[in-house]
Amino acid sequence: MSATPDFGDLRSLMNEPYSRQIWDQLCDWIEHWDPDDREGRVLPYLDGHLHQWLDEERFVPPRWVKQLIDASSEHTYMSIARFLSLRGHARTDRWSTPETLFNVWNFSSVNAITILDMSHNTFESMDEWKYLYACEHLSSLEDLRLAYIDPAHDAPGWLEGLENAAFTKQLRALDLGSCQLEEEELEVLFRCDCSSLRSLDLSNNNITFNTLKKTREVFPDLDALTLANLSFEKQSIEPILALSRLKKLSISRGELDHAHYEALGTAPFAQNLTHLSLWGNKVGRNAAFYLFEKGNYASLRELEICVAQFNHVALEEFLKSAHADKIEVLKLNNNMLTDKAIDILIESDRLKNLKSLNLLNNPTTSEGVKRIKEDPHLGPITLIR
């Protein structure tokens, strides 16, 4: 390959499977390509070929981000990127003054961005959020990540302008996890025109069951919902059960009981559920029976039962179910699985489709670790120590 790449080199590069190295090489070439040829031939060519890559893989390189923030330059070649991460760029700490992101929203370069990560930012001025919400160039935005914004709740009201943002109508995913938002602050979400929203993360916010009811009413077509630290003890999970299109459900530290597990397994969405996470909920033998033996999880492919006091008896109950042989990803870390569980896993013929098994931080011995690592099927796919 020549020191100065030509169009043939570009075609060869695009025939390679995606990797971070390939993306970095492409961005470097495009940045230094002859401007006229880049505009007339290269960018149209890439527009027709980069669709085979995931939007998350097409991230804006850090040096381009810095150019946007510093308002030093704007480049049309930024249109090849889809994922803009400003994560932590404006985090307040005692060592530095947070950067202003005002300049970013003035550039039409962000017009092709479909994923925007604003997580872990804390602005000293509320105007910073107004600039984002008023941006007219985010016409392609589909995934907005706002996790860990003001977790100390020093700047309440930062979410207020969302209902006036031009991009809400096409939003498909919104992450508000760990923002410690109060229920009244989330009212703005239900006033927004988010008719395309399919994925919502409300974990670790100060919400109530009233919030869940409104979520069901306003976003009935959700296919992914993430909740954490909302206790269901002696409470019905009916608002969740009514979300009939769910495919991914995560309920962490929800204090679920047998009745909840049985209700989940017989919910209208159960047979379409592909991902289920029950992190931090106790899942013993009886819970496993109600969850799996009575559950209709015909499509389940990824199961996470972590920090759940899950032991070898509950594991046996799971392996009896009709769903075990369809699981591809099984996360059982931080439980009570001993060498007995290792033997059960090795002897089972129900995990033929398993591609990943996490057994980290369980009370297994070095002998148990050795046995599963020597297993021809489970050994290469198991994380354990």
mmCIF file of C-alpha atoms in Angstrom:
data_model
loop_
_atom_site.group_PDB
_atom_site.id
_atom_site.type_symbol
_atom_site.label_atom_id
_atom_site.label_comp_id
_atom_site.label_asym_id
_atom_site.label_seq_id
_atom_site.Cartn_x
_atom_site.Cartn_y
_atom_site.Cartn_z
ATOM 1 C CA MET A 1 0.000 0.000 0.000
ATOM 2 C CA SER A 2 1.362 3.407 -0.962
ATOM 3 C CA ALA A 3 2.340 6.015 1.620
ATOM 4 C CA THR A 4 -0.359 8.263 0.182
ATOM 5 C CA PRO A 5 -3.484 6.115 -0.200
ATOM 6 C CA ASP A 6 -5.469 6.151 -3.439
ATOM 7 C CA PHE A 7 -9.024 5.077 -4.175
ATOM 8 C CA GLY A 8 -7.933 1.481 -4.703
ATOM 9 C CA ASP A 9 -6.444 1.439 -1.216
ATOM 10 C CA LEU A 10 -9.736 2.763 0.142
ATOM 11 C CA ARG A 11 -11.695 -0.012 -1.578
ATOM 12 C CA SER A 12 -9.327 -2.617 -0.163
ATOM 13 C CA LEU A 13 -9.748 -1.162 3.314
ATOM 14 C CA MET A 14 -13.529 -1.296 3.039
ATOM 15 C CA ASN A 15 -13.352 -5.000 2.180
ATOM 16 C CA GLU A 16 -11.793 -5.687 5.584
ATOM 17 C CA PRO A 17 -14.039 -6.653 8.525
ATOM 18 C CA TYR A 18 -14.579 -3.914 11.086
ATOM 19 C CA SER A 19 -11.913 -3.333 13.722
ATOM 20 C CA ARG A 20 -10.827 -0.342 15.762
ATOM 21 C CA GLN A 21 -7.604 -0.241 13.738
ATOM 22 C CA ILE A 22 -9.486 -0.186 10.424
ATOM 23 C CA TRP A 23 -11.728 2.665 11.620
ATOM 24 C CA ASP A 24 -8.753 4.686 12.884
ATOM 25 C CA GLN A 25 -6.984 4.186 9.550
ATOM 26 C CA LEU A 26 -10.062 5.276 7.613
ATOM 27 C CA CYS A 27 -10.514 8.450 9.693
ATOM 28 C CA ASP A 28 -6.848 9.347 9.245
ATOM 29 C CA TRP A 29 -7.024 8.905 5.472
ATOM 30 C CA ILE A 30 -10.238 10.879 5.110
ATOM 31 C CA GLU A 31 -8.874 13.707 7.201
ATOM 32 C CA HIS A 32 -5.872 14.144 4.892
ATOM 33 C CA TRP A 33 -7.506 13.280 1.554
ATOM 34 C CA ASP A 34 -7.566 15.801 -1.265
ATOM 35 C CA PRO A 35 -10.615 17.981 -0.417
ATOM 36 C CA ASP A 36 -12.120 18.039 -3.922
ATOM 37 C CA ASP A 37 -11.774 14.286 -4.444
ATOM 38 C CA ARG A 38 -13.036 13.644 -0.923
ATOM 39 C CA GLU A 39 -16.221 15.651 -1.504
ATOM 40 C CA GLY A 40 -16.879 14.488 -5.053
ATOM 41 C CA ARG A 41 -16.036 10.808 -4.866
ATOM 42 C CA VAL A 42 -14.840 9.469 -1.510
ATOM 43 C CA LEU A 43 -17.635 10.581 0.846
ATOM 44 C CA PRO A 44 -20.435 9.413 -1.514
ATOM 45 C CA TYR A 45 -18.640 6.060 -1.859
ATOM 46 C CA LEU A 46 -18.320 5.645 1.899
ATOM 47 C CA ASP A 47 -21.947 6.645 2.409
ATOM 48 C CA GLY A 48 -22.921 3.610 0.369
ATOM 49 C CA HIS A 49 -20.577 1.174 2.104
ATOM 50 C CA LEU A 50 -20.328 2.102 5.788
ATOM 51 C CA HIS A 51 -23.925 1.062 6.497
ATOM 52 C CA GLN A 52 -22.599 -2.492 7.001
ATOM 53 C CA TRP A 53 -20.936 -1.285 10.229
ATOM 54 C CA LEU A 54 -22.793 -0.640 13.461
ATOM 55 C CA ASP A 55 -23.363 3.024 14.318
ATOM 56 C CA GLU A 56 -21.603 2.449 17.651
ATOM 57 C CA GLU A 57 -18.472 1.398 15.762
ATOM 58 C CA ARG A 58 -18.387 4.632 13.785
ATOM 59 C CA PHE A 59 -17.352 6.947 16.633
ATOM 60 C CA VAL A 60 -16.023 10.479 16.278
ATOM 61 C CA PRO A 61 -12.245 10.327 16.989
ATOM 62 C CA PRO A 62 -11.144 12.271 20.098
ATOM 63 C CA ARG A 63 -9.166 14.780 18.032
ATOM 64 C CA TRP A 64 -12.280 15.637 16.016
ATOM 65 C CA VAL A 65 -14.234 16.039 19.262
ATOM 66 C CA LYS A 66 -11.622 18.490 20.509
ATOM 67 C CA GLN A 67 -11.892 20.487 17.270
ATOM 68 C CA LEU A 68 -15.645 20.753 17.773
ATOM 69 C CA ILE A 69 -15.357 21.825 21.404
ATOM 70 C CA ASP A 70 -12.617 24.355 20.683
ATOM 71 C CA ALA A 71 -14.576 25.659 17.677
ATOM 72 C CA SER A 72 -11.298 25.544 15.803
ATOM 73 C CA SER A 73 -12.790 23.973 12.690
ATOM 74 C CA GLU A 74 -15.703 22.092 11.214
ATOM 75 C CA HIS A 75 -15.221 19.415 8.582
ATOM 76 C CA THR A 76 -17.705 17.773 6.252
ATOM 77 C CA TYR A 77 -15.821 14.482 6.534
ATOM 78 C CA MET A 78 -17.229 14.128 10.045
ATOM 79 C CA SER A 79 -20.364 12.910 8.268
ATOM 80 C CA ILE A 80 -18.866 9.395 8.144
ATOM 81 C CA ALA A 81 -19.218 9.140 11.952
ATOM 82 C CA ARG A 82 -22.405 8.203 13.791
ATOM 83 C CA PHE A 83 -21.435 8.052 17.476
ATOM 84 C CA LEU A 84 -20.430 11.223 19.341
ATOM 85 C CA SER A 85 -19.206 10.662 22.892
ATOM 86 C CA LEU A 86 -18.946 13.723 25.118
ATOM 87 C CA ARG A 87 -18.957 11.507 28.178
ATOM 88 C CA GLY A 88 -17.395 13.288 31.143
ATOM 89 C CA HIS A 89 -16.147 16.244 29.090
ATOM 90 C CA ALA A 90 -17.912 18.729 31.338
ATOM 91 C CA ARG A 91 -17.592 17.048 34.683
ATOM 92 C CA THR A 92 -17.117 19.460 37.573
ATOM 93 C CA ASP A 93 -14.303 18.663 39.969
ATOM 94 C CA ARG A 94 -11.968 20.593 42.205
ATOM 95 C CA TRP A 95 -9.057 20.376 39.799
ATOM 96 C CA SER A 96 -10.488 21.918 36.647
ATOM 97 C CA THR A 97 -13.193 24.111 35.214
ATOM 98 C CA PRO A 98 -15.634 22.110 33.095
ATOM 99 C CA GLU A 99 -15.522 22.686 29.355
ATOM 100 C CA THR A 100 -18.356 24.404 27.596
ATOM 101 C CA LEU A 101 -19.953 22.340 24.857
ATOM 102 C CA PHE A 102 -21.825 25.283 23.372
ATOM 103 C CA ASN A 103 -19.704 25.328 20.199
ATOM 104 C CA VAL A 104 -20.557 21.704 19.377
ATOM 105 C CA TRP A 105 -24.227 22.415 18.792
ATOM 106 C CA ASN A 106 -23.500 25.259 16.365
ATOM 107 C CA PHE A 107 -21.888 22.934 13.835
ATOM 108 C CA SER A 108 -23.868 21.127 11.150
ATOM 109 C CA SER A 109 -21.223 18.381 11.417
ATOM 110 C CA VAL A 110 -23.389 16.683 14.056
ATOM 111 C CA ASN A 111 -26.205 16.258 11.544
ATOM 112 C CA ALA A 112 -25.311 12.596 10.870
ATOM 113 C CA ILE A 113 -24.909 11.629 14.540
ATOM 114 C CA THR A 114 -27.343 8.890 15.611
ATOM 115 C CA ILE A 115 -25.841 8.174 19.069
ATOM 116 C CA LEU A 116 -24.978 10.931 21.551
ATOM 117 C CA ASP A 117 -23.399 10.072 24.894
ATOM 118 C CA MET A 118 -23.615 12.971 27.380
ATOM 119 C CA SER A 119 -23.195 10.770 30.464
ATOM 120 C CA HIS A 120 -21.176 11.805 33.526
ATOM 121 C CA ASN A 121 -21.405 15.534 32.821
ATOM 122 C CA THR A 122 -22.161 18.191 35.412
ATOM 123 C CA PHE A 123 -22.519 21.714 34.055
ATOM 124 C CA GLU A 124 -22.103 24.815 36.167
ATOM 125 C CA SER A 125 -24.507 26.684 33.893
ATOM 126 C CA MET A 126 -27.988 25.405 33.037
ATOM 127 C CA ASP A 127 -27.610 27.171 29.679
ATOM 128 C CA GLU A 128 -25.446 24.264 28.526
ATOM 129 C CA TRP A 129 -28.529 22.022 28.465
ATOM 130 C CA LYS A 130 -30.557 24.718 26.721
ATOM 131 C CA TYR A 131 -27.985 24.821 23.920
ATOM 132 C CA LEU A 132 -28.260 21.069 23.441
ATOM 133 C CA TYR A 133 -32.045 21.006 23.465
ATOM 134 C CA ALA A 134 -32.175 23.955 21.057
ATOM 135 C CA CYS A 135 -29.754 22.357 18.571
ATOM 136 C CA GLU A 136 -31.275 22.160 15.100
ATOM 137 C CA HIS A 137 -28.566 19.904 13.669
ATOM 138 C CA LEU A 138 -29.324 16.669 15.536
ATOM 139 C CA SER A 139 -31.905 15.592 12.999
ATOM 140 C CA SER A 140 -30.611 11.999 12.884
ATOM 141 C CA LEU A 141 -30.320 11.399 16.645
ATOM 142 C CA GLU A 142 -31.867 8.097 17.775
ATOM 143 C CA ASP A 143 -29.976 7.170 20.949
ATOM 144 C CA LEU A 144 -29.439 9.707 23.769
ATOM 145 C CA ARG A 145 -27.396 8.660 26.795
ATOM 146 C CA LEU A 146 -27.735 10.828 29.898
ATOM 147 C CA ALA A 147 -26.658 8.431 32.651
ATOM 148 C CA TYR A 148 -25.026 9.774 35.820
ATOM 149 C CA ILE A 149 -25.965 13.381 35.102
ATOM 150 C CA ASP A 150 -25.866 15.345 38.366
ATOM 151 C CA PRO A 151 -26.114 12.257 40.640
ATOM 152 C CA ALA A 152 -25.637 14.532 43.679
ATOM 153 C CA HIS A 153 -28.753 16.427 42.559
ATOM 154 C CA ASP A 154 -27.034 19.810 42.765
ATOM 155 C CA ALA A 155 -28.691 21.137 39.588
ATOM 156 C CA PRO A 156 -32.336 19.978 39.511
ATOM 157 C CA GLY A 157 -34.280 20.895 36.423
ATOM 158 C CA TRP A 158 -31.587 20.112 33.844
ATOM 159 C CA LEU A 159 -33.959 17.737 32.017
ATOM 160 C CA GLU A 160 -36.747 20.307 31.725
ATOM 161 C CA GLY A 161 -35.955 21.544 28.217
ATOM 162 C CA LEU A 162 -36.128 18.073 26.676
ATOM 163 C CA GLU A 163 -39.773 18.441 25.707
ATOM 164 C CA ASN A 164 -38.863 21.311 23.353
ATOM 165 C CA ALA A 165 -35.940 19.556 21.685
ATOM 166 C CA ALA A 166 -36.274 19.065 17.947
ATOM 167 C CA PHE A 167 -34.901 15.523 18.054
ATOM 168 C CA THR A 168 -37.283 13.822 20.519
ATOM 169 C CA LYS A 169 -39.708 12.540 17.889
ATOM 170 C CA GLN A 170 -37.133 10.213 16.317
ATOM 171 C CA LEU A 171 -35.499 9.085 19.578
ATOM 172 C CA ARG A 172 -35.527 5.301 19.901
ATOM 173 C CA ALA A 173 -33.390 4.914 23.050
ATOM 174 C CA LEU A 174 -33.052 7.092 26.147
ATOM 175 C CA ASP A 175 -30.776 6.332 29.101
ATOM 176 C CA LEU A 176 -31.524 8.255 32.307
ATOM 177 C CA GLY A 177 -29.883 5.747 34.611
ATOM 178 C CA SER A 178 -28.410 6.830 37.973
ATOM 179 C CA CYS A 179 -29.397 10.494 37.722
ATOM 180 C CA GLN A 180 -31.312 10.413 41.031
ATOM 181 C CA LEU A 181 -34.215 12.198 39.367
ATOM 182 C CA GLU A 182 -37.319 12.820 41.429
ATOM 183 C CA GLU A 183 -40.675 11.635 40.148
ATOM 184 C CA GLU A 184 -41.858 15.175 39.366
ATOM 185 C CA GLU A 185 -38.707 15.820 37.327
ATOM 186 C CA LEU A 186 -39.568 12.886 35.083
ATOM 187 C CA GLU A 187 -42.928 14.435 34.222
ATOM 188 C CA VAL A 188 -41.194 16.233 31.345
ATOM 189 C CA LEU A 189 -40.496 12.836 29.780
ATOM 190 C CA PHE A 190 -44.202 12.088 29.563
ATOM 191 C CA ARG A 191 -44.883 15.468 27.949
ATOM 192 C CA CYS A 192 -42.321 14.880 25.198
ATOM 193 C CA ASP A 193 -43.231 13.749 21.732
ATOM 194 C CA CYS A 194 -41.215 10.535 21.956
ATOM 195 C CA SER A 195 -43.531 8.384 19.876
ATOM 196 C CA SER A 196 -40.604 6.367 18.451
ATOM 197 C CA LEU A 197 -39.073 5.493 21.842
ATOM 198 C CA ARG A 198 -38.410 1.781 22.216
ATOM 199 C CA SER A 199 -35.689 1.549 24.896
ATOM 200 C CA LEU A 200 -35.797 3.312 28.278
ATOM 201 C CA ASP A 201 -33.453 3.148 31.274
ATOM 202 C CA LEU A 202 -34.913 4.558 34.498
ATOM 203 C CA SER A 203 -32.620 2.702 36.886
ATOM 204 C CA ASN A 204 -31.489 4.312 40.136
ATOM 205 C CA ASN A 205 -33.897 7.229 40.088
ATOM 206 C CA ASN A 206 -36.355 8.179 42.825
ATOM 207 C CA ILE A 207 -39.431 6.927 41.023
ATOM 208 C CA THR A 208 -42.619 5.269 42.252
ATOM 209 C CA PHE A 209 -45.172 2.909 40.791
ATOM 210 C CA ASN A 210 -47.013 5.939 39.490
ATOM 211 C CA THR A 211 -44.025 6.517 37.192
ATOM 212 C CA LEU A 212 -44.297 2.949 35.931
ATOM 213 C CA LYS A 213 -47.981 3.388 35.206
ATOM 214 C CA LYS A 214 -47.301 6.528 33.190
ATOM 215 C CA THR A 215 -44.485 4.756 31.372
ATOM 216 C CA ARG A 216 -46.900 2.016 30.360
ATOM 217 C CA GLU A 217 -49.498 4.549 29.206
ATOM 218 C CA VAL A 218 -47.170 6.881 27.290
ATOM 219 C CA PHE A 219 -44.704 4.312 25.899
ATOM 220 C CA PRO A 220 -46.737 1.131 25.308
ATOM 221 C CA ASP A 221 -44.421 -0.006 22.498
ATOM 222 C CA LEU A 222 -41.216 -0.229 24.552
ATOM 223 C CA ASP A 223 -39.129 -3.285 23.691
ATOM 224 C CA ALA A 224 -36.420 -2.664 26.325
ATOM 225 C CA LEU A 225 -36.834 -1.464 29.928
ATOM 226 C CA THR A 226 -34.202 -1.157 32.663
ATOM 227 C CA LEU A 227 -35.118 -0.615 36.320
ATOM 228 C CA ALA A 228 -33.045 -0.709 39.499
ATOM 229 C CA ASN A 229 -33.609 0.008 43.168
ATOM 230 C CA LEU A 230 -37.384 0.125 42.855
ATOM 231 C CA SER A 231 -38.724 -2.257 45.475
ATOM 232 C CA PHE A 232 -41.620 -4.445 44.323
ATOM 233 C CA GLU A 233 -42.057 -5.946 47.781
ATOM 234 C CA LYS A 234 -45.823 -6.446 48.281
ATOM 235 C CA GLN A 235 -46.396 -4.485 45.059
ATOM 236 C CA SER A 236 -47.818 -5.695 41.777
ATOM 237 C CA ILE A 237 -45.647 -5.600 38.658
ATOM 238 C CA GLU A 238 -48.768 -5.149 36.526
ATOM 239 C CA PRO A 239 -47.502 -1.932 34.839
ATOM 240 C CA ILE A 240 -44.560 -3.910 33.468
ATOM 241 C CA LEU A 241 -46.686 -6.893 32.464
ATOM 242 C CA ALA A 242 -48.776 -4.621 30.266
ATOM 243 C CA LEU A 243 -45.758 -3.781 28.080
ATOM 244 C CA SER A 244 -46.561 -6.566 25.655
ATOM 245 C CA ARG A 245 -43.749 -5.794 23.172
ATOM 246 C CA LEU A 246 -40.839 -6.119 25.622
ATOM 247 C CA LYS A 247 -37.837 -8.102 24.400
ATOM 248 C CA LYS A 248 -35.256 -6.967 26.955
ATOM 249 C CA LEU A 249 -36.073 -6.560 30.644
ATOM 250 C CA SER A 250 -33.727 -5.741 33.508
ATOM 251 C CA ILE A 251 -34.984 -5.503 37.096
ATOM 252 C CA SER A 252 -32.120 -5.040 39.556
ATOM 253 C CA ARG A 253 -32.540 -5.085 43.336
ATOM 254 C CA GLY A 254 -36.325 -5.173 43.015
ATOM 255 C CA GLU A 255 -37.041 -7.508 45.986
ATOM 256 C CA LEU A 256 -38.992 -9.834 43.716
ATOM 257 C CA ASP A 257 -40.809 -12.835 45.195
ATOM 258 C CA HIS A 258 -42.313 -16.059 43.840
ATOM 259 C CA ALA A 259 -45.516 -14.322 42.735
ATOM 260 C CA HIS A 260 -43.516 -11.791 40.725
ATOM 261 C CA TYR A 261 -41.467 -14.522 39.035
ATOM 262 C CA GLU A 262 -44.582 -16.460 38.108
ATOM 263 C CA ALA A 263 -46.211 -13.309 36.745
ATOM 264 C CA LEU A 264 -43.138 -12.526 34.631
ATOM 265 C CA GLY A 265 -43.066 -16.011 33.162
ATOM 266 C CA THR A 266 -46.707 -15.876 32.093
ATOM 267 C CA ALA A 267 -46.718 -12.238 30.924
ATOM 268 C CA PRO A 268 -47.786 -11.490 27.323
ATOM 269 C CA PHE A 269 -44.206 -10.530 26.451
ATOM 270 C CA ALA A 270 -42.550 -13.627 28.010
ATOM 271 C CA GLN A 271 -42.430 -15.688 24.834
ATOM 272 C CA ASN A 272 -40.752 -12.817 22.954
ATOM 273 C CA LEU A 273 -38.243 -11.925 25.668
ATOM 274 C CA THR A 274 -34.642 -12.390 24.467
ATOM 275 C CA HIS A 275 -32.778 -10.802 27.420
ATOM 276 C CA LEU A 276 -33.671 -11.063 31.115
ATOM 277 C CA SER A 277 -31.592 -9.646 33.973
ATOM 278 C CA LEU A 278 -32.510 -10.189 37.630
ATOM 279 C CA TRP A 279 -29.347 -8.791 39.226
ATOM 280 C CA GLY A 280 -29.599 -8.502 42.992
ATOM 281 C CA ASN A 281 -32.915 -10.376 43.364
ATOM 282 C CA LYS A 282 -32.923 -13.579 45.401
ATOM 283 C CA VAL A 283 -33.419 -16.615 43.183
ATOM 284 C CA GLY A 284 -33.521 -19.846 45.185
ATOM 285 C CA ARG A 285 -34.974 -23.222 44.239
ATOM 286 C CA ASN A 286 -38.644 -22.247 44.523
ATOM 287 C CA ALA A 287 -38.080 -18.983 42.698
ATOM 288 C CA ALA A 288 -36.255 -20.861 39.939
ATOM 289 C CA PHE A 289 -39.187 -23.248 39.645
ATOM 290 C CA TYR A 290 -41.732 -20.454 39.239
ATOM 291 C CA LEU A 291 -39.421 -18.536 36.981
ATOM 292 C CA PHE A 292 -38.401 -21.294 34.589
ATOM 293 C CA GLU A 293 -40.634 -24.338 34.934
ATOM 294 C CA LYS A 294 -43.783 -22.236 34.682
ATOM 295 C CA GLY A 295 -42.283 -19.519 32.495
ATOM 296 C CA ASN A 296 -42.897 -19.300 28.765
ATOM 297 C CA TYR A 297 -39.491 -18.008 27.633
ATOM 298 C CA ALA A 298 -39.413 -19.472 24.152
ATOM 299 C CA SER A 299 -37.072 -16.802 22.749
ATOM 300 C CA LEU A 300 -34.769 -16.229 25.741
ATOM 301 C CA ARG A 301 -31.111 -16.086 24.714
ATOM 302 C CA GLU A 302 -29.373 -14.080 27.471
ATOM 303 C CA LEU A 303 -29.996 -14.620 31.184
ATOM 304 C CA GLU A 304 -28.351 -12.732 34.066
ATOM 305 C CA ILE A 305 -28.854 -13.950 37.639
ATOM 306 C CA CYS A 306 -26.108 -12.272 39.651
ATOM 307 C CA VAL A 307 -25.827 -11.393 43.341
ATOM 308 C CA ALA A 308 -28.930 -13.569 43.751
ATOM 309 C CA GLN A 309 -27.897 -16.245 46.287
ATOM 310 C CA PHE A 310 -28.264 -18.655 43.384
ATOM 311 C CA ASN A 311 -26.938 -22.111 44.331
ATOM 312 C CA HIS A 312 -26.549 -25.548 42.739
ATOM 313 C CA VAL A 313 -30.106 -26.578 43.695
ATOM 314 C CA ALA A 314 -31.563 -23.570 41.864
ATOM 315 C CA LEU A 315 -29.222 -24.312 38.974
ATOM 316 C CA GLU A 316 -30.620 -27.824 38.682
ATOM 317 C CA GLU A 317 -34.125 -26.370 38.588
ATOM 318 C CA PHE A 318 -33.100 -24.064 35.739
ATOM 319 C CA LEU A 319 -31.497 -26.892 33.754
ATOM 320 C CA LYS A 320 -34.733 -28.913 33.972
ATOM 321 C CA SER A 321 -36.634 -26.194 32.143
ATOM 322 C CA ALA A 322 -37.406 -26.229 28.449
ATOM 323 C CA HIS A 323 -35.510 -22.981 27.981
ATOM 324 C CA ALA A 324 -32.018 -23.968 29.104
ATOM 325 C CA ASP A 325 -30.940 -25.395 25.756
ATOM 326 C CA LYS A 326 -31.679 -22.097 23.976
ATOM 327 C CA ILE A 327 -29.568 -19.885 26.238
ATOM 328 C CA GLU A 328 -26.480 -18.405 24.556
ATOM 329 C CA VAL A 329 -25.238 -16.064 27.311
ATOM 330 C CA LEU A 330 -25.505 -17.083 30.976
ATOM 331 C CA LYS A 331 -24.247 -14.742 33.716
ATOM 332 C CA LEU A 332 -24.182 -16.325 37.179
ATOM 333 C CA ASN A 333 -21.389 -14.375 38.849
ATOM 334 C CA ASN A 334 -21.377 -13.348 42.538
ATOM 335 C CA ASN A 335 -23.579 -16.193 43.711
ATOM 336 C CA MET A 336 -23.319 -19.307 45.913
ATOM 337 C CA LEU A 337 -22.253 -21.785 43.239
ATOM 338 C CA THR A 338 -19.728 -24.339 44.520
ATOM 339 C CA ASP A 339 -17.845 -27.205 42.868
ATOM 340 C CA LYS A 340 -21.136 -29.121 42.964
ATOM 341 C CA ALA A 341 -22.536 -26.600 40.501
ATOM 342 C CA ILE A 342 -19.437 -27.049 38.319
ATOM 343 C CA ASP A 343 -20.109 -30.778 38.104
ATOM 344 C CA ILE A 344 -23.781 -30.156 37.296
ATOM 345 C CA LEU A 345 -22.850 -27.805 34.465
ATOM 346 C CA ILE A 346 -20.279 -30.206 33.008
ATOM 347 C CA GLU A 347 -22.639 -33.190 33.141
ATOM 348 C CA SER A 348 -25.614 -31.323 31.692
ATOM 349 C CA ASP A 349 -26.554 -31.822 28.060
ATOM 350 C CA ARG A 350 -28.823 -28.765 28.077
ATOM 351 C CA LEU A 351 -26.235 -26.080 27.293
ATOM 352 C CA LYS A 352 -25.257 -26.988 23.736
ATOM 353 C CA ASN A 353 -25.996 -23.496 22.399
ATOM 354 C CA LEU A 354 -24.155 -21.671 25.180
ATOM 355 C CA LYS A 355 -21.530 -19.227 23.912
ATOM 356 C CA SER A 356 -20.621 -17.391 27.126
ATOM 357 C CA LEU A 357 -20.713 -18.417 30.810
ATOM 358 C CA ASN A 358 -19.762 -16.110 33.698
ATOM 359 C CA LEU A 359 -19.039 -17.781 37.038
ATOM 360 C CA LEU A 360 -16.784 -15.132 38.546
ATOM 361 C CA ASN A 361 -16.825 -14.580 42.313
ATOM 362 C CA ASN A 362 -18.452 -17.857 43.296
ATOM 363 C CA PRO A 363 -17.092 -20.090 46.126
ATOM 364 C CA THR A 364 -15.500 -22.640 43.788
ATOM 365 C CA THR A 365 -12.155 -24.272 44.527
ATOM 366 C CA SER A 366 -9.104 -24.519 42.297
ATOM 367 C CA GLU A 367 -10.110 -28.127 41.552
ATOM 368 C CA GLY A 368 -13.535 -27.009 40.355
ATOM 369 C CA VAL A 369 -12.004 -24.278 38.220
ATOM 370 C CA LYS A 370 -9.630 -26.808 36.683
ATOM 371 C CA ARG A 371 -12.454 -29.240 35.873
ATOM 372 C CA ILE A 372 -14.570 -26.715 34.008
ATOM 373 C CA LYS A 373 -11.547 -25.249 32.219
ATOM 374 C CA GLU A 374 -10.701 -28.720 30.929
ATOM 375 C CA ASP A 375 -14.209 -29.275 29.591
ATOM 376 C CA PRO A 376 -14.046 -29.081 25.765
ATOM 377 C CA HIS A 377 -17.278 -27.099 25.446
ATOM 378 C CA LEU A 378 -17.506 -24.989 28.603
ATOM 379 C CA GLY A 379 -13.784 -24.402 29.164
ATOM 380 C CA PRO A 380 -13.163 -21.910 26.322
ATOM 381 C CA ILE A 381 -16.341 -19.901 27.020
ATOM 382 C CA THR A 382 -16.223 -19.672 30.838
ATOM 383 C CA LEU A 383 -15.061 -16.789 33.011
ATOM 384 C CA ILE A 384 -14.155 -18.125 36.455
ATOM 385 C CA ARG A 385 -11.594 -17.801 39.209
#
